[in-house]
Coordinates of C-alpha atoms in Angstrom, one line a residue:
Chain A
X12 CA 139.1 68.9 93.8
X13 CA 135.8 71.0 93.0
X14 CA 133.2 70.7 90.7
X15 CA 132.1 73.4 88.4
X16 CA 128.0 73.9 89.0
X17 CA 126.0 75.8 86.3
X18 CA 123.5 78.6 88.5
X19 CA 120.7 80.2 87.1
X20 CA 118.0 82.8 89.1
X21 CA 114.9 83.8 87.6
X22 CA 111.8 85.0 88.7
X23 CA 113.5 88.3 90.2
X24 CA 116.0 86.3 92.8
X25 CA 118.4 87.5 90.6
X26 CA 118.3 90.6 91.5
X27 CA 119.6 89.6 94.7
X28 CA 122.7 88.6 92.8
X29 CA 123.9 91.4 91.0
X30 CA 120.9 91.4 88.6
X31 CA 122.9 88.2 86.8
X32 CA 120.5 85.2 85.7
X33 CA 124.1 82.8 84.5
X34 CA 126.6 81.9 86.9
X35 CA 129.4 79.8 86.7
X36 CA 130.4 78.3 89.9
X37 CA 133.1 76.3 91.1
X38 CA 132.9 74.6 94.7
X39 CA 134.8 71.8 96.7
X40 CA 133.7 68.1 96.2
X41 CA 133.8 67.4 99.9
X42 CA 132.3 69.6 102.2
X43 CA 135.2 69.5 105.5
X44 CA 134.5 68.3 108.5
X45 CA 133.8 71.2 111.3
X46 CA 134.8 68.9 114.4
X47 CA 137.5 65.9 115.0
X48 CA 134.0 63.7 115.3
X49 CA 132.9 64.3 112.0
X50 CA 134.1 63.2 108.4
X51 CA 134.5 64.9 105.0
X52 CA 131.2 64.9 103.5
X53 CA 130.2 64.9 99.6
X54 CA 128.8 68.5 98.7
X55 CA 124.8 68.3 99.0
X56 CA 122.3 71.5 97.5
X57 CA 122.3 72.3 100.9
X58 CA 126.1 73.2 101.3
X59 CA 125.2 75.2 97.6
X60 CA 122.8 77.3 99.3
X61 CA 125.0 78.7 101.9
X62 CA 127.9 79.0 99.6
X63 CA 125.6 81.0 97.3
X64 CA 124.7 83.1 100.2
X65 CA 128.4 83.8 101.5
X66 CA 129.7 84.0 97.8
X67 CA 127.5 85.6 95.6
X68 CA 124.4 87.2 97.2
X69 CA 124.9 90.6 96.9
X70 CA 121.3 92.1 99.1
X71 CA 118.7 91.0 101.4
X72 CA 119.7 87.4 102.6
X73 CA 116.4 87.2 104.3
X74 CA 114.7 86.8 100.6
X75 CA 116.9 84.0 99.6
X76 CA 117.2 82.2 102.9
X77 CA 115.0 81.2 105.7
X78 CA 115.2 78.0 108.5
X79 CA 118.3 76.9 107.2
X80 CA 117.2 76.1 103.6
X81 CA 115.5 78.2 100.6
X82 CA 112.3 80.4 101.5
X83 CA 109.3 78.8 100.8
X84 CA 107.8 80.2 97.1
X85 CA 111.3 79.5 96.0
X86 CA 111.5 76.3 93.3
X87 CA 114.5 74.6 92.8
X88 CA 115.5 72.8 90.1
X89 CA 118.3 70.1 89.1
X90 CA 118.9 69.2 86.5
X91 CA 115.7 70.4 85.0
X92 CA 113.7 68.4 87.8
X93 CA 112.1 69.7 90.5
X94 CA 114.3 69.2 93.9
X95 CA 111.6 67.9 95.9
X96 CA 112.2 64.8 93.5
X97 CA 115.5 64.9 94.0
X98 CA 116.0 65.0 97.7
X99 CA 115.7 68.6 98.2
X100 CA 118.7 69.7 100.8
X101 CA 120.2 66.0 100.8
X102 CA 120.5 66.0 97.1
X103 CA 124.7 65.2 96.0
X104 CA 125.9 67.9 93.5
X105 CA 128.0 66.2 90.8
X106 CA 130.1 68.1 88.1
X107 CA 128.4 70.0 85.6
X108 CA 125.0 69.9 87.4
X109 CA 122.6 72.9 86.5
X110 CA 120.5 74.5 89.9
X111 CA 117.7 76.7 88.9
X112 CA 116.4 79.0 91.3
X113 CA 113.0 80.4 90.4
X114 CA 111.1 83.2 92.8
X115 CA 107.6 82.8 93.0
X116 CA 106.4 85.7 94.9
X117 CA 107.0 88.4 92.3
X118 CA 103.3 89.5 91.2
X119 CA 101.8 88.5 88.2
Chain B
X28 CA 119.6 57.2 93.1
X29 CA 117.1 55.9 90.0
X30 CA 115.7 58.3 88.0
X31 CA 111.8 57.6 88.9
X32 CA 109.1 57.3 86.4
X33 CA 106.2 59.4 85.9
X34 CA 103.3 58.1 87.8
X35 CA 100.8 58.7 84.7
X36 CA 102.7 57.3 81.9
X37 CA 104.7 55.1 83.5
X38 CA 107.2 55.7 80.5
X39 CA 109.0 59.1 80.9
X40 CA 111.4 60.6 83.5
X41 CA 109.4 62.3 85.9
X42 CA 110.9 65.9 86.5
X43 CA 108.0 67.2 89.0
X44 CA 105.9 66.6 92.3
X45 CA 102.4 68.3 91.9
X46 CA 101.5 70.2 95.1
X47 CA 98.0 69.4 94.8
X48 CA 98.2 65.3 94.5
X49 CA 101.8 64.9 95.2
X50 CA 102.1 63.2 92.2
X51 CA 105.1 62.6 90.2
X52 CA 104.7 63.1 86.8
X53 CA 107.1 64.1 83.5
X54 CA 107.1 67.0 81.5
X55 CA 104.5 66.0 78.6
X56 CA 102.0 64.4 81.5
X57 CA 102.4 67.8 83.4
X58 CA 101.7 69.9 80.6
X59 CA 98.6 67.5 79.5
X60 CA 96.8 67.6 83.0
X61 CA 97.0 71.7 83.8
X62 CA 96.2 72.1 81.0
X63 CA 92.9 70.0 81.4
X64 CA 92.2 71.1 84.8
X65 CA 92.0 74.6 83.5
X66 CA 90.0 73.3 80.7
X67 CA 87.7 71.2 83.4
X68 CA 87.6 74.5 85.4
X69 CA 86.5 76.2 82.8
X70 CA 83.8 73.8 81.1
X71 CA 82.4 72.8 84.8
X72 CA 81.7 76.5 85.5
X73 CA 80.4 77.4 82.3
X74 CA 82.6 80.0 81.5
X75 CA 82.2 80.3 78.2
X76 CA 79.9 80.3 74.8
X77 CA 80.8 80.2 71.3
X78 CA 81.6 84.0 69.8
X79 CA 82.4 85.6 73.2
X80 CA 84.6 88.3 73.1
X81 CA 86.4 87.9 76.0
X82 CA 89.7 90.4 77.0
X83 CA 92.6 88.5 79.0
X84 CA 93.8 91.2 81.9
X85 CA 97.3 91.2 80.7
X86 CA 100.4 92.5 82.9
X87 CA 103.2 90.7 81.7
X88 CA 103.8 89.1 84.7
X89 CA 104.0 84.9 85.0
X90 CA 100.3 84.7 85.9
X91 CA 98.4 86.5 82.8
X92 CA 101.5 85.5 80.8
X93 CA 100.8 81.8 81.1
X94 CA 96.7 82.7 81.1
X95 CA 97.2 84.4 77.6
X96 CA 99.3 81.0 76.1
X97 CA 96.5 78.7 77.6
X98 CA 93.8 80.3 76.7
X99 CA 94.9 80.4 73.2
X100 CA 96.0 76.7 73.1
X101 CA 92.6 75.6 74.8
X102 CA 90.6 78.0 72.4
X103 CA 92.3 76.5 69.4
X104 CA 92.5 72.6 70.8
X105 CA 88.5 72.8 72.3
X106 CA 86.6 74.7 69.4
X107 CA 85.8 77.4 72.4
X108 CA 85.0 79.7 69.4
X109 CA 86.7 83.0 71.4
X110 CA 87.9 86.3 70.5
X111 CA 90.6 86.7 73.0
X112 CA 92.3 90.1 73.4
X113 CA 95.0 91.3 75.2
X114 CA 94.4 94.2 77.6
X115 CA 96.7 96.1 79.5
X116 CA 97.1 99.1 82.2
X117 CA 99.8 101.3 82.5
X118 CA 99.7 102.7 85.9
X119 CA 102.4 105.3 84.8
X120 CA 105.4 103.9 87.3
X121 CA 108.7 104.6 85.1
X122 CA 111.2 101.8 85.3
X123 CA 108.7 98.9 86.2
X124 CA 105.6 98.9 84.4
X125 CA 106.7 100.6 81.6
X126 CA 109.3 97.3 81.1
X127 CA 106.4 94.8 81.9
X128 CA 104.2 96.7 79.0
X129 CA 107.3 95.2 76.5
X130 CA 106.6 91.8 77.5
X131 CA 102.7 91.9 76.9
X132 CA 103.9 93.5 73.5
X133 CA 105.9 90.5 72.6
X134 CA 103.2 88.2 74.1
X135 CA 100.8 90.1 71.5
X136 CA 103.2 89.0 68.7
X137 CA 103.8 85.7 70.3
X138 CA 100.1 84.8 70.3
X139 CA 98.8 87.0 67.8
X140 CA 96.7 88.9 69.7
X141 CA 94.9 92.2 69.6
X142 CA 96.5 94.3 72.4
X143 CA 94.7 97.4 73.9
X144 CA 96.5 99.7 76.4
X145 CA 94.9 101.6 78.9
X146 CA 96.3 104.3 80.9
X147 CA 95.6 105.7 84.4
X148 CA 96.7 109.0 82.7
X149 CA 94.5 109.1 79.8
X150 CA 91.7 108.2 82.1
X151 CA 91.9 109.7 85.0
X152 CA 94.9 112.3 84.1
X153 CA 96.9 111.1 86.8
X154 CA 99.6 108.9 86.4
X155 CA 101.1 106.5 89.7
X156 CA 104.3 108.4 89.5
X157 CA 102.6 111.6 89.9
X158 CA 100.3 110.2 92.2
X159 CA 103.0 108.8 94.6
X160 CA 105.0 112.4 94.0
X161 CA 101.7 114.0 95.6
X162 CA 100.6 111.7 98.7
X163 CA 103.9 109.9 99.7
X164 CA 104.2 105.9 99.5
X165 CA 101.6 105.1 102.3
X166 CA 98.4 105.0 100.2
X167 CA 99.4 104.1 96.9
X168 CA 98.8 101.0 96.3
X169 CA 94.8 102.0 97.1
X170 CA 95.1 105.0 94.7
X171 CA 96.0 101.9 92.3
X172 CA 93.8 98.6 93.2
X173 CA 91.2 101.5 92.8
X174 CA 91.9 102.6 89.8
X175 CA 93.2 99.4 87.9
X176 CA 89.8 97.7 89.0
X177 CA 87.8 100.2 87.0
X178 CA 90.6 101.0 84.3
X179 CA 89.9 97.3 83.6
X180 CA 86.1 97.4 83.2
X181 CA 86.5 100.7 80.9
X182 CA 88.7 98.8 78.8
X183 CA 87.1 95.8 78.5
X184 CA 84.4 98.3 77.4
X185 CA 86.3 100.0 74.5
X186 CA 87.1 96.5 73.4
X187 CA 83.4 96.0 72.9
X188 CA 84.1 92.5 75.5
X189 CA 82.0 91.5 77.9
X190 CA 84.0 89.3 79.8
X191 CA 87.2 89.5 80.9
X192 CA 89.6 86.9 82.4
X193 CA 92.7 87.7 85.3
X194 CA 95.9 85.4 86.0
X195 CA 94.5 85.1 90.3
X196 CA 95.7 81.7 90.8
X197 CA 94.7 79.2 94.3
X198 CA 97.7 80.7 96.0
X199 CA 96.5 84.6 95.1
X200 CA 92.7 83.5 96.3
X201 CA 94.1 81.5 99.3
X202 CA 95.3 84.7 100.4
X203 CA 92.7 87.1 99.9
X204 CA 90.6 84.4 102.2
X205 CA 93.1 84.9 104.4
X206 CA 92.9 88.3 104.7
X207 CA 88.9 88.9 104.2
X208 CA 89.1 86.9 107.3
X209 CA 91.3 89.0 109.3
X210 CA 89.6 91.8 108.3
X211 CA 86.3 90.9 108.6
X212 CA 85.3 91.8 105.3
X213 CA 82.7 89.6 105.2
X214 CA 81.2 91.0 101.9
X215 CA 84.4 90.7 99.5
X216 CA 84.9 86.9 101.5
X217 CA 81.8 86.1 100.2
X218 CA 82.7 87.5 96.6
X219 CA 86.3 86.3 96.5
X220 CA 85.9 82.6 96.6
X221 CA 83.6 82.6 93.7
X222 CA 85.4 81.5 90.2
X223 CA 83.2 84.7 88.4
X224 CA 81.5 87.3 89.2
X225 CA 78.8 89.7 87.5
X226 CA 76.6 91.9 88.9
X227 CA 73.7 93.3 87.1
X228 CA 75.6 96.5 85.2
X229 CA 79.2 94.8 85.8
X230 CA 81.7 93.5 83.2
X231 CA 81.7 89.4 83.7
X232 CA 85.4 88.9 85.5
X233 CA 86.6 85.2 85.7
X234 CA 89.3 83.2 87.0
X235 CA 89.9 80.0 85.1
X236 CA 93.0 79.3 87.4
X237 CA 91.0 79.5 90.3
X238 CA 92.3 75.8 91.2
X239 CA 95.6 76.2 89.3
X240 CA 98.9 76.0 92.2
X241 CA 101.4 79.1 91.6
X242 CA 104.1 76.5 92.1
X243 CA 102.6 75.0 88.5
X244 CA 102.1 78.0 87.0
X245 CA 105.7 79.0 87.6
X246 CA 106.6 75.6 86.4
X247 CA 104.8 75.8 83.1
X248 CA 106.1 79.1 82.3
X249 CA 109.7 77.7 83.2
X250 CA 109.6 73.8 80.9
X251 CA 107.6 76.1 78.4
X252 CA 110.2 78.9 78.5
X253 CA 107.4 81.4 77.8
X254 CA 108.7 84.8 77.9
X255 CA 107.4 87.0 81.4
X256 CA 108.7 89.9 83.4
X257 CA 109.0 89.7 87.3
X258 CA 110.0 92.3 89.3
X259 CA 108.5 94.0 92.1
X260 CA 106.7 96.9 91.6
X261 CA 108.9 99.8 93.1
X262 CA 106.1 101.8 95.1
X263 CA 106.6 98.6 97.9
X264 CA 104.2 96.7 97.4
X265 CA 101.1 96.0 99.4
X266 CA 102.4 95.3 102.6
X267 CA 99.6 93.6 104.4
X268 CA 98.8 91.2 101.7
X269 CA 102.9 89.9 101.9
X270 CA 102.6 89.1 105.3
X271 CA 99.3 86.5 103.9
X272 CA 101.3 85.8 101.2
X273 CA 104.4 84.7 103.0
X274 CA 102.2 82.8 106.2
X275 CA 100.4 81.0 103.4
X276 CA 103.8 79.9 101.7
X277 CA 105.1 78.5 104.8
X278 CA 101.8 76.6 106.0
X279 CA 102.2 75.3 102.1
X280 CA 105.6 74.4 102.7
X281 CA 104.4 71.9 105.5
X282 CA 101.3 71.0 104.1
X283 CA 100.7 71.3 100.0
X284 CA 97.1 70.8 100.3
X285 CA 96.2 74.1 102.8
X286 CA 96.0 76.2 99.9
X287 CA 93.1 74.6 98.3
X288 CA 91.6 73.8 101.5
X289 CA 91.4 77.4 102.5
X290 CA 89.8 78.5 99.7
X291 CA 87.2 76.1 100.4
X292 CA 86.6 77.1 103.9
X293 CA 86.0 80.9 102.3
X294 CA 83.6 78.8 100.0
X295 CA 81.8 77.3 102.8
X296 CA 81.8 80.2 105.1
X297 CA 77.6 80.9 105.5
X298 CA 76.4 84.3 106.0
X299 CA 73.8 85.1 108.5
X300 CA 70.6 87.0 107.1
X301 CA 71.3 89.9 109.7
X302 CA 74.8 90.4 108.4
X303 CA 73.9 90.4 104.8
X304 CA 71.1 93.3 105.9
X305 CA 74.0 96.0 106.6
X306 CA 75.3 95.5 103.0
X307 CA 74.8 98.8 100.8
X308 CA 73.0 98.1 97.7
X309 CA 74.8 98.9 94.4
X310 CA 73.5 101.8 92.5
X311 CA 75.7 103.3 89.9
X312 CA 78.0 106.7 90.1
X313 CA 76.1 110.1 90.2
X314 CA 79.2 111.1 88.8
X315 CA 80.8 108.7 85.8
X316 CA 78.3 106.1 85.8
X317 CA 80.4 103.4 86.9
X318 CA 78.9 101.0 89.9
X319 CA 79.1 101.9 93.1
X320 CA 78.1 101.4 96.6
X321 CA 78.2 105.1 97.5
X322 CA 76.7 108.3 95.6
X323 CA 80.1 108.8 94.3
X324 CA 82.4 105.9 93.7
X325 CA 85.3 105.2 95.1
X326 CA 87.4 106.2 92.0
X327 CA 85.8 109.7 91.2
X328 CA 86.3 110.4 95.3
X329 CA 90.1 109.7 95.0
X330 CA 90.2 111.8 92.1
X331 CA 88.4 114.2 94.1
X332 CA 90.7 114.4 96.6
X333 CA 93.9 114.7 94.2
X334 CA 92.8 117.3 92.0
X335 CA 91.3 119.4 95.4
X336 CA 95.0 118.7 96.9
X337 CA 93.5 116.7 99.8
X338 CA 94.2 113.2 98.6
X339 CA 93.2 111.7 102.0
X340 CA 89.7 112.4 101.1
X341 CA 89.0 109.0 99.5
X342 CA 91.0 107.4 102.1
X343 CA 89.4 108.1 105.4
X344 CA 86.4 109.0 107.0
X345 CA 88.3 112.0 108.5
X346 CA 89.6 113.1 105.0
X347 CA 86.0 112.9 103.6
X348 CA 84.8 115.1 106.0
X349 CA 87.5 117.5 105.8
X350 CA 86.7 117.6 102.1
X351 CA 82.8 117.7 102.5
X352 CA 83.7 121.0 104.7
X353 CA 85.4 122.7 102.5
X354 CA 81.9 122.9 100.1
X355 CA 80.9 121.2 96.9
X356 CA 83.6 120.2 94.2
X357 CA 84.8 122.9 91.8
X358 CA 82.9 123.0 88.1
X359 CA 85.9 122.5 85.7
X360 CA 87.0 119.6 88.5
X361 CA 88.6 116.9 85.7
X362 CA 86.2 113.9 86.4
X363 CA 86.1 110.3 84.3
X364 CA 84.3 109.8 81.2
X365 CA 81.2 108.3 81.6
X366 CA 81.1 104.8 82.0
X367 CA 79.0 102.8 79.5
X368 CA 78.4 98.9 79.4
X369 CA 79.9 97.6 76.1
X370 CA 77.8 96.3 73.5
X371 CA 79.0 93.1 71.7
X372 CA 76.4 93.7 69.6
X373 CA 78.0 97.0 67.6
X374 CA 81.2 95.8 68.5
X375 CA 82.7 94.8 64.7
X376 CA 81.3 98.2 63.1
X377 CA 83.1 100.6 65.8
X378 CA 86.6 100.9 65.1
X379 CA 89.1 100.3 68.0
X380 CA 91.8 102.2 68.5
X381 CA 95.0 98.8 69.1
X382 CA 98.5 98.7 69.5
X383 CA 100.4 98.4 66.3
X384 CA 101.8 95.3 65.3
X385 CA 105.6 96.0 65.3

């Protein structure tokens, strides 16, 4: 099972991903367990964040990532609603959800 | 889990948590209160009277992008009675500004308003490209902050404005605290607190989202979908003020509030008469007029130093001196027009030369 997941970067963080605003995305519903201790988990926005990094960032990780979760002056979305509403990392992707990542560090 | 209400209306989804309050409002509440607080901001300090001319510094970016749409909304839904222009500096850097200078194009059509571009090469006959062809990418971005800053006031001239108004945001002046600090530039901490600033013979420069959070800004430009161009200029950027920018984003990230309480430490900071005595006084350019705290300013001694083929001259001491030895500047050396204070006064009967309205 997976669930398709609508991506959009803006704010130059796409240009970490091949210069593409639009992705489509397709990831497994249950994130699987690493050791016999642990069980399947549902996919949070955290699992997202490293699956973006291992399957579609194309250039400098250290822009997209930091600490284990987005680097801070990058807002996330779902959904249209800011993440930190939402649970940030925690946050249960469900088919057809839209993530928004939006760079804030480009000059203005 | 529930979708939770906004904590203003108590009616609508809410779809954001303000950094400054921690609030959680919806959409319409969130576009009701920035856009007051930049309305309070702007009403507390006085900023304004009735028939100003005033020129928004336009780059295209998310910062004067979302300045130009508010302004324009406040001026229409407050009676502010403004002329607001659009004005804009092409630094000459192929592939990045030369995009950006699109978007303020559309904003002009977007917002219908007068647009005047300025360039470094018309001014100064220099554009960044051949500037960064000449001295490398170590300098640069001085050669620019330089020039832009005056570019600015020169345009704002030819508009006949007397004020103009940049995107700096709380995050932008958080940082410049910052690095006044570790710099010990006492003067400019002093300066770059303050939401405007005008000198005697200077143009009136404002801020009006002094208190505004990038993280709203950002926001507003993204639930607005208002049209802005973001990429990083390609002469790296400057370096020291990323490292501010990126320790400010994490303290942020821990706590919201640090922004806004470090620009009021810079506000508080108190300056000892015996520091403020080693200040120069301002006097104004024996060479273009424009102010300055040296015989020369700082613009005309980096153009100097270009056209002489010793661009380091405006840079250091060392390069100054290097360039003082090697005797007076040439005659035909290319120099800026002088520098004259607009008059609002003439302003209607001189004609203008604008961008075109596509």
């Amino acid at each position: 099972m997976s669930l398709t997941i609508k991506i959009e970067f803006g704010g130059g963080l796409e240009l970490l991903f091949s210069n593409q605003k639009s992705h489509k995305i397709e990831v497994p519903s249950k994130i699987p367990a690493r050791e016999r201790s642990e069980s399947e988990r549902a996919v949070d926005l955290q699992y997202l964040i490293f699956w973006l990094r291992d399957n579609l960032l194309k250039e400098r990780v250290e822009l997209f990532i930091e600490n284990g979760t987005v680097r801070p002056g990058i807002l996330v979305l779902v959904n249209d609603t800011d993440w930190e509403l939402e649970g940030e990392g925690e946050y249960q992707l469900k088919d057809g959800d839209e993530i928004v990542f939006i760079s804030t560090l480009h000059g203005g | 889990m529930a979708p939770r209400l906004c904590g203003l209306c108590d009616n609508a989804r809410a779809i954001l948590k303000r950094p400054k309050t921690g609030q959680q409002i919806c959409k319409d509440c969130f576009f009701y209160v920035f856009e007051t607080e930049v309305h309070n901001t702007i009403t507390q300090a006085g900023l304004f009277h009735p028939g100003d001319r005033v020129a928004i510094g336009a780059s295209g970016g998310k910062d004067s992008t979302v300045l130009a749409y508010v302004m324009k909304t406040l001026n229409d839904r407050y009676n502010y009675g403004l002329e607001l222009y659009l004005l804009s500096i092409d630094e000459g850097i192929t592939g990045y500004r030369d995009d950006s200078l699109e978007t303020v194009k559309r904003n002009q059509q977007q917002y219908d308003m007068p647009l005047k571009i300025l360039s470094y090469d018309e001014l100064y006959g220099w554009t960044m490209d051949r500037i960064v062809s000449q001295i490398g990418k170590k300098n640069n971005c001085t050669f620019c902050g330089v020039f832009r800053r005056q570019a600015l006031d020169r345009g704002a001239s030819m508009l006949h404005v007397d004020h103009i108004v940049t995107g700096h945001n709380a995050d932008d002046i958080a940082e410049t605290v910052l690095m006044n600090i570790m710099r010990g530039d006492i003067a400019r901490l002093g300066r770059c607190t303050l939401i405007c600033t005008q000198g005697e013979d200077t143009i009136k420069r404002s801020k009006p989202f002094k208190y505004a959070y990038e993280k709203e800004i950002v926001m507003y430009a993204y639930f607005k979908k208002l049209d802005y161009f973001s990429t990083e200029c390609i002469y790296s950027p400057d370096a020291y003020r990323g490292h501010a920018r990126v320790f400010l984003k994490d303290l942020e990230a821990s706590r919201p509030s640090a922004i806004i309480d470090i620009i009021h430490s810079g506000e508080a900071f108190e300056l000892k008469d015996e520091v403020k005595v080693t200040q120069k006084a301002q006097q104004t350019c024996k060479r273009c007029g424009y102010m300055s705290s040296n015989e020369l300013c700082k613009a005309c001694t980096l153009l100097e130093g270009l056209e002489r083929g010793m661009a380091n001259a405006g840079v250091t001491d060392r390069g100054r001196k290097k360039l003082e030895a090697e005797g007076p500047a040439p005659e035909n050396l290319r120099t800026i027009p002088m520098f004259q204070l607009p008059n609002p006064n003439n302003g209607p009967s001189t004609t203008i030369s604008l961008e075109a309205s596509a």
